[in-house]
Amino acid sequence: MPDFDLIGDYMASDAARALRGDVRAFLDEETASGRVRPGRQTWTTYDRAFSERCGARGYIGMVWPRAVGGGARHAFERYLVTEELLAGGAPLGAHWIADRQSGPQI
């Protein structure tokens, strides 16, 4: 069972605020440029180019080991990025299942 005090400590940290700010700025840029139109069905909306840009920023495969191309980041960081992408209505359908479920099983 997770230590919720630890989760709370992480979510209130400067590192979490910086990561959250980075994701929000990315989404603001994507929306302002017209490349992304926020929607409600974020996990079923397919946008390969958006997923490629997420990957370039290290937002895909965050918790996977570096040996297989991942970021070796903490699950809390992945949670935070996913939370912001979903809240922003980002189109995640091109990578959602692979990043969250399939990839970790390989």
Tab-separated table of N, CA and C in Angstrom:
chain	number	residue	atom	x	y	z
A	1	MET	N	0.838	-1.174	0.000
A	1	MET	CA	0.000	0.000	0.000
A	1	MET	C	0.888	1.244	0.000
A	2	PRO	N	0.555	2.251	-0.831
A	2	PRO	CA	1.379	3.460	-0.890
A	2	PRO	C	1.352	4.232	0.422
A	3	ASP	N	2.424	4.934	0.665
A	3	ASP	CA	2.506	5.830	1.815
A	3	ASP	C	1.940	7.178	1.371
A	4	PHE	N	0.717	7.478	1.765
A	4	PHE	CA	0.064	8.684	1.275
A	4	PHE	C	0.727	9.957	1.756
A	5	ASP	N	1.432	9.905	2.897
A	5	ASP	CA	2.190	11.076	3.307
A	5	ASP	C	3.296	11.362	2.296
A	6	LEU	N	3.921	10.306	1.804
A	6	LEU	CA	4.964	10.468	0.804
A	6	LEU	C	4.384	11.043	-0.480
A	7	ILE	N	3.234	10.551	-0.907
A	7	ILE	CA	2.595	11.079	-2.107
A	7	ILE	C	2.299	12.559	-1.910
A	8	GLY	N	1.731	12.891	-0.755
A	8	GLY	CA	1.433	14.292	-0.475
A	8	GLY	C	2.688	15.143	-0.456
A	9	ASP	N	3.746	14.605	0.136
A	9	ASP	CA	5.014	15.330	0.167
A	9	ASP	C	5.528	15.576	-1.250
A	10	TYR	N	5.454	14.551	-2.092
A	10	TYR	CA	5.928	14.725	-3.469
A	10	TYR	C	5.072	15.745	-4.207
A	11	MET	N	3.758	15.616	-4.129
A	11	MET	CA	2.872	16.501	-4.880
A	11	MET	C	3.013	17.964	-4.456
A	12	ALA	N	3.482	18.210	-3.244
A	12	ALA	CA	3.672	19.578	-2.759
A	12	ALA	C	5.107	20.070	-2.966
A	13	SER	N	5.948	19.249	-3.577
A	13	SER	CA	7.364	19.601	-3.722
A	13	SER	C	7.597	20.578	-4.874
A	14	ASP	N	8.750	21.225	-4.841
A	14	ASP	CA	9.142	22.119	-5.930
A	14	ASP	C	9.280	21.346	-7.238
A	15	ALA	N	9.782	20.114	-7.158
A	15	ALA	CA	9.946	19.289	-8.362
A	15	ALA	C	8.598	19.005	-9.016
A	16	ALA	N	7.597	18.698	-8.209
A	16	ALA	CA	6.261	18.426	-8.754
A	16	ALA	C	5.665	19.689	-9.357
A	17	ARG	N	5.833	20.815	-8.689
A	17	ARG	CA	5.307	22.077	-9.230
A	17	ARG	C	5.978	22.408	-10.561
A	18	ALA	N	7.283	22.174	-10.643
A	18	ALA	CA	8.007	22.449	-11.884
A	18	ALA	C	7.531	21.539	-13.011
A	19	LEU	N	7.360	20.256	-12.723
A	19	LEU	CA	6.891	19.316	-13.743
A	19	LEU	C	5.474	19.662	-14.180
A	20	ARG	N	4.618	19.965	-13.232
A	20	ARG	CA	3.237	20.357	-13.553
A	20	ARG	C	3.242	21.614	-14.432
A	21	GLY	N	4.084	22.570	-14.096
A	21	GLY	CA	4.197	23.794	-14.891
A	21	GLY	C	4.689	23.520	-16.293
A	22	ASP	N	5.627	22.577	-16.429
A	22	ASP	CA	6.150	22.209	-17.742
A	22	ASP	C	5.054	21.605	-18.611
A	23	VAL	N	4.267	20.707	-18.040
A	23	VAL	CA	3.187	20.071	-18.808
A	23	VAL	C	2.133	21.109	-19.190
A	24	ARG	N	1.776	21.978	-18.273
A	24	ARG	CA	0.776	23.014	-18.567
A	24	ARG	C	1.267	23.957	-19.661
A	25	ALA	N	2.537	24.342	-19.601
A	25	ALA	CA	3.096	25.216	-20.637
A	25	ALA	C	3.081	24.515	-21.994
A	26	PHE	N	3.429	23.233	-22.006
A	26	PHE	CA	3.390	22.444	-23.234
A	26	PHE	C	1.979	22.429	-23.812
A	27	LEU	N	0.988	22.160	-22.974
A	27	LEU	CA	-0.398	22.135	-23.448
A	27	LEU	C	-0.855	23.508	-23.918
A	28	ASP	N	-0.435	24.556	-23.234
A	28	ASP	CA	-0.774	25.917	-23.673
A	28	ASP	C	-0.210	26.194	-25.061
A	29	GLU	N	1.044	25.791	-25.300
A	29	GLU	CA	1.670	25.971	-26.614
A	29	GLU	C	0.935	25.172	-27.683
A	30	GLU	N	0.614	23.929	-27.365
A	30	GLU	CA	-0.081	23.061	-28.315
A	30	GLU	C	-1.451	23.631	-28.681
A	31	THR	N	-2.154	24.146	-27.694
A	31	THR	CA	-3.488	24.702	-27.923
A	31	THR	C	-3.401	26.021	-28.679
A	32	ALA	N	-2.497	26.909	-28.258
A	32	ALA	CA	-2.357	28.224	-28.893
A	32	ALA	C	-1.961	28.099	-30.361
A	33	SER	N	-1.153	27.096	-30.689
A	33	SER	CA	-0.703	26.901	-32.068
A	33	SER	C	-1.778	26.261	-32.942
A	34	GLY	N	-2.816	25.739	-32.311
A	34	GLY	CA	-3.872	25.070	-33.062
A	34	GLY	C	-3.572	23.614	-33.364
A	35	ARG	N	-2.429	23.115	-32.897
A	35	ARG	CA	-2.095	21.706	-33.148
A	35	ARG	C	-2.985	20.765	-32.355
A	36	VAL	N	-3.471	21.240	-31.202
A	36	VAL	CA	-4.324	20.421	-30.343
A	36	VAL	C	-5.576	21.197	-30.004
A	37	ARG	N	-6.697	20.521	-30.149
A	37	ARG	CA	-7.979	21.080	-29.714
A	37	ARG	C	-8.451	20.228	-28.551
A	38	PRO	N	-8.429	20.785	-27.351
A	38	PRO	CA	-8.828	20.001	-26.178
A	38	PRO	C	-10.209	19.389	-26.347
A	39	GLY	N	-10.362	18.162	-25.886
A	39	GLY	CA	-11.629	17.462	-25.991
A	39	GLY	C	-11.993	16.761	-24.708
A	40	ARG	N	-13.110	16.083	-24.758
A	40	ARG	CA	-13.577	15.356	-23.575
A	40	ARG	C	-13.191	13.889	-23.599
A	41	GLN	N	-13.033	13.315	-24.759
A	41	GLN	CA	-12.685	11.896	-24.880
A	41	GLN	C	-11.184	11.766	-25.116
A	42	THR	N	-10.400	12.234	-24.173
A	42	THR	CA	-8.960	12.326	-24.381
A	42	THR	C	-8.288	10.986	-24.622
A	43	TRP	N	-8.764	9.926	-24.017
A	43	TRP	CA	-8.104	8.626	-24.169
A	43	TRP	C	-8.513	7.901	-25.442
A	44	THR	N	-9.508	8.407	-26.150
A	44	THR	CA	-9.907	7.772	-27.407
A	44	THR	C	-9.630	8.651	-28.621
A	45	THR	N	-9.187	9.867	-28.419
A	45	THR	CA	-8.881	10.758	-29.534
A	45	THR	C	-7.453	10.493	-29.988
A	46	TYR	N	-7.292	10.156	-31.261
A	46	TYR	CA	-6.006	9.731	-31.810
A	46	TYR	C	-5.310	10.905	-32.487
A	47	ASP	N	-4.095	11.206	-32.081
A	47	ASP	CA	-3.280	12.242	-32.718
A	47	ASP	C	-1.819	11.808	-32.612
A	48	ARG	N	-1.368	11.125	-33.644
A	48	ARG	CA	-0.016	10.560	-33.619
A	48	ARG	C	1.052	11.633	-33.433
A	49	ALA	N	0.904	12.762	-34.111
A	49	ALA	CA	1.907	13.825	-34.012
A	49	ALA	C	2.000	14.358	-32.580
A	50	PHE	N	0.856	14.495	-31.919
A	50	PHE	CA	0.873	14.953	-30.530
A	50	PHE	C	1.603	13.937	-29.655
A	51	SER	N	1.319	12.661	-29.862
A	51	SER	CA	1.995	11.625	-29.080
A	51	SER	C	3.501	11.642	-29.328
A	52	GLU	N	3.912	11.903	-30.565
A	52	GLU	CA	5.343	11.999	-30.860
A	52	GLU	C	5.972	13.171	-30.115
A	53	ARG	N	5.259	14.291	-30.035
A	53	ARG	CA	5.780	15.441	-29.291
A	53	ARG	C	5.833	15.138	-27.790
A	54	CYS	N	4.849	14.402	-27.289
A	54	CYS	CA	4.889	13.977	-25.881
A	54	CYS	C	6.106	13.095	-25.636
A	55	GLY	N	6.357	12.174	-26.555
A	55	GLY	CA	7.510	11.293	-26.425
A	55	GLY	C	8.821	12.066	-26.445
A	56	ALA	N	8.908	13.063	-27.314
A	56	ALA	CA	10.123	13.876	-27.396
A	56	ALA	C	10.385	14.626	-26.092
A	57	ARG	N	9.329	14.938	-25.363
A	57	ARG	CA	9.467	15.639	-24.077
A	57	ARG	C	9.678	14.669	-22.912
A	58	GLY	N	9.643	13.373	-23.198
A	58	GLY	CA	9.846	12.379	-22.146
A	58	GLY	C	8.592	12.041	-21.373
A	59	TYR	N	7.424	12.372	-21.918
A	59	TYR	CA	6.159	12.116	-21.230
A	59	TYR	C	5.612	10.719	-21.484
A	60	ILE	N	6.222	9.959	-22.373
A	60	ILE	CA	5.788	8.590	-22.648
A	60	ILE	C	6.912	7.650	-22.206
A	61	GLY	N	6.547	6.587	-21.540
A	61	GLY	CA	7.542	5.642	-21.044
A	61	GLY	C	8.320	6.179	-19.852
A	62	MET	N	7.714	7.087	-19.128
A	62	MET	CA	8.409	7.735	-18.008
A	62	MET	C	8.918	6.750	-16.965
A	63	VAL	N	8.136	5.727	-16.655
A	63	VAL	CA	8.518	4.801	-15.583
A	63	VAL	C	9.224	3.548	-16.104
A	64	TRP	N	9.366	3.434	-17.395
A	64	TRP	CA	10.064	2.285	-17.959
A	64	TRP	C	11.561	2.425	-17.677
A	65	PRO	N	12.285	1.306	-17.602
A	65	PRO	CA	13.735	1.367	-17.379
A	65	PRO	C	14.456	2.046	-18.553
A	66	ARG	N	15.554	2.694	-18.260
A	66	ARG	CA	16.352	3.344	-19.316
A	66	ARG	C	16.838	2.323	-20.347
A	67	ALA	N	17.085	1.099	-19.909
A	67	ALA	CA	17.597	0.054	-20.803
A	67	ALA	C	16.662	-0.223	-21.971
A	68	VAL	N	15.380	0.085	-21.814
A	68	VAL	CA	14.420	-0.148	-22.898
A	68	VAL	C	13.872	1.169	-23.446
A	69	GLY	N	14.597	2.250	-23.201
A	69	GLY	CA	14.208	3.536	-23.765
A	69	GLY	C	13.332	4.398	-22.880
A	70	GLY	N	13.110	3.970	-21.661
A	70	GLY	CA	12.262	4.736	-20.755
A	70	GLY	C	13.018	5.817	-20.012
A	71	GLY	N	12.291	6.505	-19.176
A	71	GLY	CA	12.872	7.603	-18.422
A	71	GLY	C	13.299	7.250	-17.019
A	72	ALA	N	12.953	6.046	-16.559
A	72	ALA	CA	13.282	5.594	-15.197
A	72	ALA	C	12.841	6.611	-14.149
A	73	ARG	N	11.669	7.214	-14.367
A	73	ARG	CA	11.142	8.212	-13.434
A	73	ARG	C	10.208	7.535	-12.439
A	74	HIS	N	9.845	8.246	-11.430
A	74	HIS	CA	8.975	7.715	-10.385
A	74	HIS	C	7.523	7.698	-10.864
A	75	ALA	N	6.753	6.751	-10.370
A	75	ALA	CA	5.334	6.640	-10.736
A	75	ALA	C	4.557	7.900	-10.382
A	76	PHE	N	4.946	8.599	-9.334
A	76	PHE	CA	4.265	9.851	-8.983
A	76	PHE	C	4.411	10.876	-10.105
A	77	GLU	N	5.595	10.901	-10.732
A	77	GLU	CA	5.819	11.850	-11.827
A	77	GLU	C	4.934	11.503	-13.017
A	78	ARG	N	4.838	10.217	-13.314
A	78	ARG	CA	3.974	9.802	-14.414
A	78	ARG	C	2.525	10.145	-14.105
A	79	TYR	N	2.108	9.920	-12.884
A	79	TYR	CA	0.751	10.255	-12.461
A	79	TYR	C	0.486	11.738	-12.668
A	80	LEU	N	1.418	12.567	-12.258
A	80	LEU	CA	1.243	14.009	-12.377
A	80	LEU	C	1.113	14.429	-13.840
A	81	VAL	N	1.984	13.912	-14.705
A	81	VAL	CA	1.924	14.245	-16.133
A	81	VAL	C	0.597	13.785	-16.728
A	82	THR	N	0.195	12.564	-16.424
A	82	THR	CA	-1.071	12.037	-16.942
A	82	THR	C	-2.245	12.862	-16.453
A	83	GLU	N	-2.233	13.224	-15.185
A	83	GLU	CA	-3.301	14.043	-14.616
A	83	GLU	C	-3.429	15.370	-15.369
A	84	GLU	N	-2.317	16.014	-15.653
A	84	GLU	CA	-2.348	17.294	-16.363
A	84	GLU	C	-2.804	17.124	-17.811
A	85	LEU	N	-2.320	16.083	-18.489
A	85	LEU	CA	-2.733	15.855	-19.878
A	85	LEU	C	-4.232	15.578	-19.965
A	86	LEU	N	-4.743	14.775	-19.051
A	86	LEU	CA	-6.181	14.494	-19.038
A	86	LEU	C	-6.986	15.744	-18.705
A	87	ALA	N	-6.547	16.492	-17.706
A	87	ALA	CA	-7.260	17.714	-17.314
A	87	ALA	C	-7.274	18.728	-18.446
A	88	GLY	N	-6.210	18.729	-19.253
A	88	GLY	CA	-6.126	19.658	-20.371
A	88	GLY	C	-6.839	19.187	-21.620
A	89	GLY	N	-7.430	17.995	-21.576
A	89	GLY	CA	-8.168	17.484	-22.727
A	89	GLY	C	-7.283	17.058	-23.882
A	90	ALA	N	-6.061	16.668	-23.580
A	90	ALA	CA	-5.118	16.279	-24.628
A	90	ALA	C	-5.530	14.961	-25.285
A	91	PRO	N	-5.241	14.813	-26.588
A	91	PRO	CA	-5.574	13.574	-27.303
A	91	PRO	C	-4.550	12.482	-27.008
A	92	LEU	N	-4.892	11.541	-26.168
A	92	LEU	CA	-3.942	10.529	-25.712
A	92	LEU	C	-4.127	9.165	-26.359
A	93	GLY	N	-5.093	9.023	-27.243
A	93	GLY	CA	-5.439	7.720	-27.796
A	93	GLY	C	-4.332	7.009	-28.545
A	94	ALA	N	-3.359	7.736	-29.083
A	94	ALA	CA	-2.297	7.092	-29.855
A	94	ALA	C	-1.263	6.403	-28.971
A	95	HIS	N	-1.227	6.736	-27.688
A	95	HIS	CA	-0.211	6.109	-26.836
A	95	HIS	C	-0.709	5.676	-25.461
A	96	TRP	N	-1.915	5.975	-25.109
A	96	TRP	CA	-2.443	5.745	-23.756
A	96	TRP	C	-2.268	4.303	-23.281
A	97	ILE	N	-2.777	3.344	-24.031
A	97	ILE	CA	-2.730	1.938	-23.612
A	97	ILE	C	-1.294	1.420	-23.614
A	98	ALA	N	-0.532	1.754	-24.639
A	98	ALA	CA	0.850	1.274	-24.715
A	98	ALA	C	1.681	1.777	-23.543
A	99	ASP	N	1.520	3.038	-23.203
A	99	ASP	CA	2.316	3.620	-22.123
A	99	ASP	C	1.894	3.096	-20.763
A	100	ARG	N	0.610	2.987	-20.568
A	100	ARG	CA	0.085	2.658	-19.242
A	100	ARG	C	0.020	1.163	-18.974
A	101	GLN	N	-0.356	0.363	-19.968
A	101	GLN	CA	-0.620	-1.050	-19.721
A	101	GLN	C	0.299	-1.993	-20.491
A	102	SER	N	0.391	-1.824	-21.785
A	102	SER	CA	1.137	-2.789	-22.596
A	102	SER	C	2.638	-2.723	-22.370
A	103	GLY	N	3.200	-1.536	-22.418
A	103	GLY	CA	4.643	-1.370	-22.280
A	103	GLY	C	5.219	-1.992	-21.028
A	104	PRO	N	4.639	-1.722	-19.865
A	104	PRO	CA	5.196	-2.304	-18.647
A	104	PRO	C	5.142	-3.837	-18.609
A	105	GLN	N	4.315	-4.456	-19.439
A	105	GLN	CA	4.199	-5.913	-19.450
A	105	GLN	C	5.265	-6.586	-20.313
A	106	ILE	N	5.911	-5.801	-21.153
A	106	ILE	CA	6.899	-6.369	-22.090
A	106	ILE	C	8.198	-6.692	-21.374
